Structures are given as C-alpha cells and as structure tokens.
Short mmCIF file of C-alpha atoms in Angstrom, two decimals:
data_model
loop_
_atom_site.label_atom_id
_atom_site.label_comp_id
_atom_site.label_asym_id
_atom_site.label_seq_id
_atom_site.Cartn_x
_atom_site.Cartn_y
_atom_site.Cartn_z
CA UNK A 1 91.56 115.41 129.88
CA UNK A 2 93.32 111.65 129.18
CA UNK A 3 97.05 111.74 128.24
CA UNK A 4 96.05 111.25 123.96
CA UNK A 5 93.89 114.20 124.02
CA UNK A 6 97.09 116.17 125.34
CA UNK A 7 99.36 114.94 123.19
CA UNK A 8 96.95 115.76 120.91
CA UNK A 9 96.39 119.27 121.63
CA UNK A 10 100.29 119.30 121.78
CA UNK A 11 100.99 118.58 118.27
CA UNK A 12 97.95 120.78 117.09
CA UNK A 13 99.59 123.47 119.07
CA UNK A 14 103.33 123.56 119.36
CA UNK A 15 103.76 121.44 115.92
CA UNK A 16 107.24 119.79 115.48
CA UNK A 17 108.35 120.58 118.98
CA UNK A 18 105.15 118.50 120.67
CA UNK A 19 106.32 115.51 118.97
CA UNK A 20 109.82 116.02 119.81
CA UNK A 21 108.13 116.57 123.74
CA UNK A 22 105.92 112.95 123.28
CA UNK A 23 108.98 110.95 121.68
CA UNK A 24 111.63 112.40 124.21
CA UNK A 25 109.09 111.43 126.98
CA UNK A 26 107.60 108.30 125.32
CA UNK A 27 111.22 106.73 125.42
CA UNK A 28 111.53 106.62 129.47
CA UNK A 29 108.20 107.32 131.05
CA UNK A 30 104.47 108.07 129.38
CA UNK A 31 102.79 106.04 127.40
CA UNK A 32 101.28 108.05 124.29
CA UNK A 33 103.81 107.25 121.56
CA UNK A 34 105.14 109.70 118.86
CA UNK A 35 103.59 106.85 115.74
CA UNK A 36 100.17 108.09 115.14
CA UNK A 37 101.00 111.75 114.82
CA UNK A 38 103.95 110.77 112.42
CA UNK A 39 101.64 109.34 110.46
CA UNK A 40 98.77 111.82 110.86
CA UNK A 41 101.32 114.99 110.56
CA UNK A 42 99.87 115.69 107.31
CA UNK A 43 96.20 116.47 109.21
CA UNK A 44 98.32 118.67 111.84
CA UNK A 45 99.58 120.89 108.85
CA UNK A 46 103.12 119.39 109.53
CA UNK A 47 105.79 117.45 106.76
CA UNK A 48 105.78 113.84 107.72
CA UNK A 49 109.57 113.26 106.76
CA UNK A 50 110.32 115.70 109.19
CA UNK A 51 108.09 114.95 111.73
CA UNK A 52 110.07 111.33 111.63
CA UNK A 53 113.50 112.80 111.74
CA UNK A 54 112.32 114.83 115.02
CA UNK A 55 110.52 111.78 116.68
CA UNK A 56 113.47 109.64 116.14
CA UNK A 57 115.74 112.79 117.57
CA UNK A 58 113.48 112.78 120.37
CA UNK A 59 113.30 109.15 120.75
CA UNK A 60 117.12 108.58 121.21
CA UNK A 61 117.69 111.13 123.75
CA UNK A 62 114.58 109.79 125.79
CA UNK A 63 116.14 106.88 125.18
CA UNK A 64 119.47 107.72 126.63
CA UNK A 65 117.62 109.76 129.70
CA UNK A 66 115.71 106.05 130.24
CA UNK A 67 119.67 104.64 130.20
CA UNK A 68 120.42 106.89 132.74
CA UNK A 69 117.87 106.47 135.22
CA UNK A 70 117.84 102.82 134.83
CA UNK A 71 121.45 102.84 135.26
CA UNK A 72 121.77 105.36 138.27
CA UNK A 73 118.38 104.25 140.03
CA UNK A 74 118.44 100.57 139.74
CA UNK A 75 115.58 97.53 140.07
CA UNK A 76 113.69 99.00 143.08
CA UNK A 77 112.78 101.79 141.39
CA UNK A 78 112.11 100.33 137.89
CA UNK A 79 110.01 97.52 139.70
CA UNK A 80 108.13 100.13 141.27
CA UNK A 81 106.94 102.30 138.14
CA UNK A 82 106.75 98.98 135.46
CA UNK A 83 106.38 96.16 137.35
CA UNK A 84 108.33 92.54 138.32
CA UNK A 85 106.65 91.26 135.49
CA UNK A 86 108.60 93.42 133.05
CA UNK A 87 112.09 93.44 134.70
CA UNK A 88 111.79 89.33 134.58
CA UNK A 89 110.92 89.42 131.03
CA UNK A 90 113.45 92.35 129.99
CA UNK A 91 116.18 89.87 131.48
CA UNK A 92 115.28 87.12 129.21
CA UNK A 93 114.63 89.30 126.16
CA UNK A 94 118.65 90.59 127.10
CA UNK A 95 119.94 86.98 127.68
CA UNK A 96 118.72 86.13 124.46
CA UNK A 97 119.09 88.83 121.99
CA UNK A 98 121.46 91.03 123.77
CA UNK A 99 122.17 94.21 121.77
CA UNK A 100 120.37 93.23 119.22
CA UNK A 101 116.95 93.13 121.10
CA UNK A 102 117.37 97.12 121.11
CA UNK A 103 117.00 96.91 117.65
CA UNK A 104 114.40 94.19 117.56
CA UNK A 105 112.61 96.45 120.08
CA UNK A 106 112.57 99.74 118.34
CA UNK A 107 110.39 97.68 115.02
CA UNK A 108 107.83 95.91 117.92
CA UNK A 109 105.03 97.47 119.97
CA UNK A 110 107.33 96.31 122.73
CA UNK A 111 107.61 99.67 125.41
CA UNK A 112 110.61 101.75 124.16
CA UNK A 113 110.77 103.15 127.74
CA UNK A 114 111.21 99.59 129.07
CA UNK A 115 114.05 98.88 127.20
CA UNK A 116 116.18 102.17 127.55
CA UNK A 117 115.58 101.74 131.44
CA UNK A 118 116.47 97.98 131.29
CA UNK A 119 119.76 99.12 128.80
CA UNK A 120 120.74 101.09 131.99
CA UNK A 121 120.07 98.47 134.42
CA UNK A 122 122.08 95.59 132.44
CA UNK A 123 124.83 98.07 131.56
CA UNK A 124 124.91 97.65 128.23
CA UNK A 125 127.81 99.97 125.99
CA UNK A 126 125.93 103.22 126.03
CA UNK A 127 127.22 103.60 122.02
CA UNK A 128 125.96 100.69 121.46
CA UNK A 129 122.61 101.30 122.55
CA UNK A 130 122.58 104.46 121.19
CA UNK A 131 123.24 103.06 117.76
CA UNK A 132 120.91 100.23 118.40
CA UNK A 133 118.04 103.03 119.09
CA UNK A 134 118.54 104.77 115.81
CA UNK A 135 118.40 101.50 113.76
CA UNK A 136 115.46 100.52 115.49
CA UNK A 137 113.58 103.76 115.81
CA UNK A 138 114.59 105.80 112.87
CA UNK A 139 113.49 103.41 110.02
CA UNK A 140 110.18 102.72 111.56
CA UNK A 141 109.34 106.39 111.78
CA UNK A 142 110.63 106.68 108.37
CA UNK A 143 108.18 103.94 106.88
CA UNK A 144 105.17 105.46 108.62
CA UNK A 145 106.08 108.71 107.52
CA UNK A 146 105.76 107.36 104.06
CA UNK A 147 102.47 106.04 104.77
CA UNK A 148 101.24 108.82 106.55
CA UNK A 149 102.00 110.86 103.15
CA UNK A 150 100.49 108.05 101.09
CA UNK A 151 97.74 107.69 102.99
CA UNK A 152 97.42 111.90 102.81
CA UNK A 153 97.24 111.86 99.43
CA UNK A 154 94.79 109.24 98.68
CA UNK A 155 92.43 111.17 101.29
CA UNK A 156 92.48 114.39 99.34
CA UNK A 157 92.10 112.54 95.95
CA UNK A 158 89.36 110.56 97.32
CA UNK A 159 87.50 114.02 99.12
CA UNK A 160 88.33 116.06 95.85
CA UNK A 161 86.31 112.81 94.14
CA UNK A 162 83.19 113.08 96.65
CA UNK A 163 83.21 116.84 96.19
CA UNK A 164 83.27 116.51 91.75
CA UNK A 165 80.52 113.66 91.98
CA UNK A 166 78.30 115.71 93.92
CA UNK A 167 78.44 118.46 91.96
CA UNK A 168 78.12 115.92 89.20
CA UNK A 169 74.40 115.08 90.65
CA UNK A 170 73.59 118.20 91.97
CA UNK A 171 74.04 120.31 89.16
CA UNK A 172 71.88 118.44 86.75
CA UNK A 173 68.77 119.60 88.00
CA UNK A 174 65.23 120.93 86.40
CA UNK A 175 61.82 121.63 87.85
CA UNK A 176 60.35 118.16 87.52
CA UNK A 177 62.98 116.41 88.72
CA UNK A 178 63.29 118.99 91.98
CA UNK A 179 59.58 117.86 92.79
CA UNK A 180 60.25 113.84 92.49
CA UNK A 181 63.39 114.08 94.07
CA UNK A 182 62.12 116.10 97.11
CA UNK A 183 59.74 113.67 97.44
CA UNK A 184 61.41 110.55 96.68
CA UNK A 185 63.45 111.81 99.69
CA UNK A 186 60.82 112.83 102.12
CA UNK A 187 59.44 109.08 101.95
CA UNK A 188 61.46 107.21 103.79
CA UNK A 189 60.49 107.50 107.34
CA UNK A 190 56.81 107.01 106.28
CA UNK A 191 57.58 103.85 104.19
CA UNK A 192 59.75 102.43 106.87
CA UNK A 193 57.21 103.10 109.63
CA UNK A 194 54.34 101.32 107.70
CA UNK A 195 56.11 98.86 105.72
CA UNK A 196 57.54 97.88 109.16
CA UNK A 197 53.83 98.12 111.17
CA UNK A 198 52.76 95.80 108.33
CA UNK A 199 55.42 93.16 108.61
CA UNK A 200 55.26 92.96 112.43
CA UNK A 201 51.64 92.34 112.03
CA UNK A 202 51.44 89.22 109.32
CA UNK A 203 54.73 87.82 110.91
CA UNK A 204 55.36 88.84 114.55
CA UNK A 205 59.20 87.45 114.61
CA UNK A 206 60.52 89.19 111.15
CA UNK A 207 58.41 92.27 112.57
CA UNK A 208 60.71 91.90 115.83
CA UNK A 209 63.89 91.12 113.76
CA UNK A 210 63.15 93.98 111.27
CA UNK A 211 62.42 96.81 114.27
CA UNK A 212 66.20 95.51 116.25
CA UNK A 213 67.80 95.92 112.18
CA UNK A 214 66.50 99.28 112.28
CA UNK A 215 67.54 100.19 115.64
CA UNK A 216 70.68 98.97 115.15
CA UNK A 217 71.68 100.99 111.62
CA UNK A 218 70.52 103.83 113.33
CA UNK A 219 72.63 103.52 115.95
CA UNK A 220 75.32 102.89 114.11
CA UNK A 221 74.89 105.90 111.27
CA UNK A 222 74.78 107.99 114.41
CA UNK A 223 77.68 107.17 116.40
CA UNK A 224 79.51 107.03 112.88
CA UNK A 225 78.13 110.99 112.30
CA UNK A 226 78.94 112.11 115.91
CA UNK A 227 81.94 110.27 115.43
CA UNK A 228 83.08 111.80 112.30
CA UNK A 229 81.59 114.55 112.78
CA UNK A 230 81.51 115.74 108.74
CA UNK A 231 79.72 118.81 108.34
CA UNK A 232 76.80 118.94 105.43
CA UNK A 233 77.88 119.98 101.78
CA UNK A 234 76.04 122.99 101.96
CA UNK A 235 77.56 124.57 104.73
CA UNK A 236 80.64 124.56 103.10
CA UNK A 237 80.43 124.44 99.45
CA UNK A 238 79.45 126.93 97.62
CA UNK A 239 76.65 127.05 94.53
CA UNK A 240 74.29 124.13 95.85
CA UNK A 241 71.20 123.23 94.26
CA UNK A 242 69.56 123.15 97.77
CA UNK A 243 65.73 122.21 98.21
CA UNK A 244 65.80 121.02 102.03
CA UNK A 245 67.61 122.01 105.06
CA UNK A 246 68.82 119.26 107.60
CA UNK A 247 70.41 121.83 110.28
CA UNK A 248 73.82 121.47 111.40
CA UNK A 249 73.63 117.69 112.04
CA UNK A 250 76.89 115.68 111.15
CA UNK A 251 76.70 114.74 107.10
CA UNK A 252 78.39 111.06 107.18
CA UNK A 253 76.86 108.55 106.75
CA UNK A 254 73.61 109.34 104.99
CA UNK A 255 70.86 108.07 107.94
CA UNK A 256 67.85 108.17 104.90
CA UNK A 257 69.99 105.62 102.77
CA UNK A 258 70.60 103.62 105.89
CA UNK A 259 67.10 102.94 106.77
CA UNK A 260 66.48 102.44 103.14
CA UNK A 261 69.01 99.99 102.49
CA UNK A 262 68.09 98.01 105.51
CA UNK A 263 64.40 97.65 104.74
CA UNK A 264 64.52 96.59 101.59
CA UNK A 265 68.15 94.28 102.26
CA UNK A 266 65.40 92.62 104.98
CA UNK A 267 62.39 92.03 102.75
CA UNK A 268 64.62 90.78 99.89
CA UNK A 269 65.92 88.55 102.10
CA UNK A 270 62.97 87.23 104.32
CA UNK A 271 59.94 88.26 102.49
CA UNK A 272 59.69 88.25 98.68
CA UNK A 273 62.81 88.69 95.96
CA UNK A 274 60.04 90.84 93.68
CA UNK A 275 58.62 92.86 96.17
CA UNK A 276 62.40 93.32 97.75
CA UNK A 277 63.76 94.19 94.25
CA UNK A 278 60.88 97.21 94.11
CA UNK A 279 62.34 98.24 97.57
CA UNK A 280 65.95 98.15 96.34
CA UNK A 281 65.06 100.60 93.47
CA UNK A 282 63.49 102.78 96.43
CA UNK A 283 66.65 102.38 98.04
CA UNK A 284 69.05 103.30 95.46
CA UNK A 285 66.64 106.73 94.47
CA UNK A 286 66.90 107.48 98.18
CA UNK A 287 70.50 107.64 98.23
CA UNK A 288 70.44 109.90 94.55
CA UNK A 289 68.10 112.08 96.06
CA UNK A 290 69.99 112.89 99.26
CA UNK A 291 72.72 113.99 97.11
CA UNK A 292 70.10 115.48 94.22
CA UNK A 293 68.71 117.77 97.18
CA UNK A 294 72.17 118.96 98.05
CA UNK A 295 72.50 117.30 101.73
CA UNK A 296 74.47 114.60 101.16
CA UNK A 297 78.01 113.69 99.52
CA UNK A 298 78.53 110.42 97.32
CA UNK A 299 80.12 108.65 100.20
CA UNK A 300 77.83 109.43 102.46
CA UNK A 301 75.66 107.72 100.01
CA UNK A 302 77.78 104.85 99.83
CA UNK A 303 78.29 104.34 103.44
CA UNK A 304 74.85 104.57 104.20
CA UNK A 305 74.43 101.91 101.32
CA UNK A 306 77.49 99.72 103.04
CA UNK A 307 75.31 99.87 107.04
CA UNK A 308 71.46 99.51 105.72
CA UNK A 309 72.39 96.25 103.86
CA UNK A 310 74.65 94.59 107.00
CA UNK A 311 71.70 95.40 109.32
CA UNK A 312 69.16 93.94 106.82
CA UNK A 313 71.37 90.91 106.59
CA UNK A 314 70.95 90.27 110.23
CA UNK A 315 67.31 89.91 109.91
CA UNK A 316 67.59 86.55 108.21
CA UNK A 317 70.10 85.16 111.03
CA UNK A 318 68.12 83.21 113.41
CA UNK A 319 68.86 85.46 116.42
CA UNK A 320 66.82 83.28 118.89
CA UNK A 321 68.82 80.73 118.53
CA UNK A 322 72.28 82.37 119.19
CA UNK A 323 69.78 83.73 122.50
CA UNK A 324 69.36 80.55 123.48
CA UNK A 325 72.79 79.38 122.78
CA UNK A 326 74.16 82.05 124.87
CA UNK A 327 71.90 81.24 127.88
CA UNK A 328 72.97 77.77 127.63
CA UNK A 329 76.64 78.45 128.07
CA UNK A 330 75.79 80.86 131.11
CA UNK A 331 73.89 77.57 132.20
CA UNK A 332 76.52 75.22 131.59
CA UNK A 333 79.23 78.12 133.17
CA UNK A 334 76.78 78.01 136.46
CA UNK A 335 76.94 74.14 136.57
CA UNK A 336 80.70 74.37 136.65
CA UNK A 337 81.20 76.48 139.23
CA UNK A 338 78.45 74.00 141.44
CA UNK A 339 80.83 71.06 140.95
#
C-alpha cells in the first residue's frame, strides 16, 4: 500500500486526528501533504474549517520538530535524507528572503519539511519562524478550506440535479414509448458494427481511422467507469421505470452514447453532412434512451456525449502523417547521435 492510500485510509478512519498525524509529519519528514484532504474533508464526513485549523496546528509543531532536528543534527544528516541539491538551494532561498521566505514558503508547493529543517540549520529566531509558519500555513489551509466547502456544495447541487432530471425522463413513460426506447437502445452495437464493416470496405483508411476512434472512446469510457466507479441509478434509487438490466458495471460515462456520438461525429465529419446529421439524431435518442430505460443518469449522458464526439473528431486528423512525422524525428534523433 503507497504512502496516499494510507493517509487516505487515515483520514477515513481516525478523522481530524489523521490529518493532524499527516500535517505534523508532512512538516519534517513524509511527503503526503495535509492540502487535498482539507479540501476533500467534506467527502470524509469532516468540517473543512476545522480540518484547516488542525492541519495548520499540526503543521507548526512539525514544523518546529523539523527546527529541531535541523538544528541539533546538522548538514550531514539533512544532506543525507533531502539531498545537496536542496541544502544549496535552501541557502540561497535564506540569503535572499530571509524570514520572510518562511512565509513565502508556506503559500508555494515548495517542501514545508525542507524549510523547518533548513530554519534549524541557519538558526533562525525560533519565534520568528514560528510566526512565519502560521502566516504562511494557516491562510492557505484556510482558502482551501473554503474551496473545499464550495466545491462540496456545488457537487451535491449538481448530483441532486442528475438525480431530478432523471427522474424527469424516466418517469414519463407509456407502453409505446417503452418498446421504441428499448429498442432505440439495443441498436447501437449492431449499427456501429455494420455501419463500421461498410465504411472500412468503400474507404479502407476512414475504415482504419473509424475502428482506432472506436477503440479509443471505449477505452476511455472504461477507464473513466472503473475509475469513477459510479454505481447504476437503479441500484440505488428507488421507483425506476426499469426495462433492461446492465449488472453491476460502473454507471459513468454512458459507453452506448459514446460509441454513438463517435460514429456519427466521424461520418459527419468525413463522409456526408446529411447522412451524419441522420446519425446525430441516432445519437442524441441513444443517450435519451439510456436514461428512458432507467440505466443511465443525465451526466452520464452528457459525458458520454463530451468522449464519442472528441474520438470522432480524430478521425478527420490525418494520423499518417503525424506517423510519419514521428518516425522522422526518431530518424533525425538517430542521425545525431551518428555524428
């Protein structure tokens, strides 16, 4: 298990006092810092304001255990753990800023623990650096605090919105529409399979081009599912109009609207604007019907919508070329290192 996954598990576990544990540790030796789960506190159950006030607790007395050690252990030993590199640069940074690069330092991605061990080292005022680590530290936590909240609350306004505009299609439902629905979404991997076998066989290259486009948005729908790992509406909502089952595969993004989009974005583009217009309307009743069918949200819709159309945009780039290009500079690289 990797160091963020710990921290991780920390937070999730032990709450305020893991991110006291990763800022008090963050400021003099490990690398994880406390930023992302100020920020994210919200998702742990936790009060970002308070999370802040903790991390920047934690941060200064880290900080002043970094002061210490630097102080009492000296350049062999910081050399040892952070490298030459640092200690050179750390004396410059002091030359030039002096207490004030403490400050500077707490609002840059600049290592905290760096700093507080270098503070020892060049014996600065210990109440000065402490100060110096509150102004720097406490502030920034504040700010992403805020941010973290903000960002909390547009999340839930925007999943209480995907959960209202399914309902909104899913509800409206009656026996007619159930059978053209059902089937509207039960033709996509036949369409794109023949539509696609047809292509490849009047025009070999925008075949070729078409089959990597397809490849590709499938890839990328299902890293984006694994990766997000959303489960379907109808395993936890309740009163769904369902008429097909997908299992318990991940929900975002919609993998029918992705293929959709990205066949008819491609024969728009590189085949015929009427033709690719009647494929667009196929499209966009794909995406309705995943939600209409109950196994899809709105945004998984839209996401779906947002992948299909980049990978049928990459169909009309001349991808042969950029090949070529490519094995040209290797060329020209292998030339180089001849002469």
């Amino acid at each position: 298990m990797d160091l963020y996954a710990v921290a991780t598990e920390m937070v999730k576990n032990y709450g305020y006092i893991g991110i006291f544990i990763i800022s008090f540790t963050e400021a003099f030796i490990q690398p994880i810092p406390p930023d992302i789960f100020i920020i994210s506190a919200p998702f742990f159950g936790l009060n970002p304001i308070i999370s802040a006030i903790v991390a920047s607790i934690g941060t200064t007395l880290g900080g002043l255990f970094g002061y210490y050690l630097g102080y009492k252990l000296g350049h062999p030993i910081f050399v040892k753990l952070f490298g030459e590199k640092y200690l050179q640069k750390g004396e410059e940074f002091f030359n030039k800023y002096g207490a004030y690069g403490i400050i500077l330092a707490g609002f840059t991605p600049i290592p905290y623990k760096v700093v507080a061990w270098l503070s020892g080292i060049f014996k600065i005022r210990i109440l000065i650096f402490t100060i110096a680590t509150v102004i720097g530290r406490a502030p920034r936590f504040l700010i992403e605090a805020f941010f973290g909240n903000m960002l909390n609350n547009n999340i839930n306004k925007l999943y209480n919105l995907n959960i209202y505009l399914f309902y909104l299609i899913n509800t409206h439902y009656n026996h007619i529409l159930d059978i053209i629905m059902l089937l509207i979404s039960k033709t996509v991997y036949p369409i794109v399979f023949i539509t696609t076998t047809l292509i490849y066989l009047k025009n070999r290259k925008l075949g070729l081009r078409l089959v990597f486009a397809l490849f590709l948005s499938v890839l990328i729908a299902y890293f984006l599912k694994y990766l997000i790992n959303e489960p379907r509406p109808y395993l936890v909502l309740n009163n769904i109009h369902l008429l097909c089952y997908e299992g318990y595969e991940p929900s975002f993004p919609s993998g029918h609207t992705t293929l959709s989009f990205t066949l008819a974005t491609s024969i728009l583009l590189n085949y015929s604007k009427k033709i690719g217009i009647i494929f667009l309307i196929w499209a966009i009743l794909v995406g309705y019907s995943r939600g209409y069918v109950g196994v899809h949200y709105p945004f998984d819709v839209i996401g779906g919508f947002i992948i299909g159309i980049f990978c049928g945009y990459l169909t009309k780039l001349n991808i042969e070329k950029y090949i070529e290009r490519l094995k040209l500079i290797d060329i020209w690289r292998k030339i180089k290192k001849k002469s």
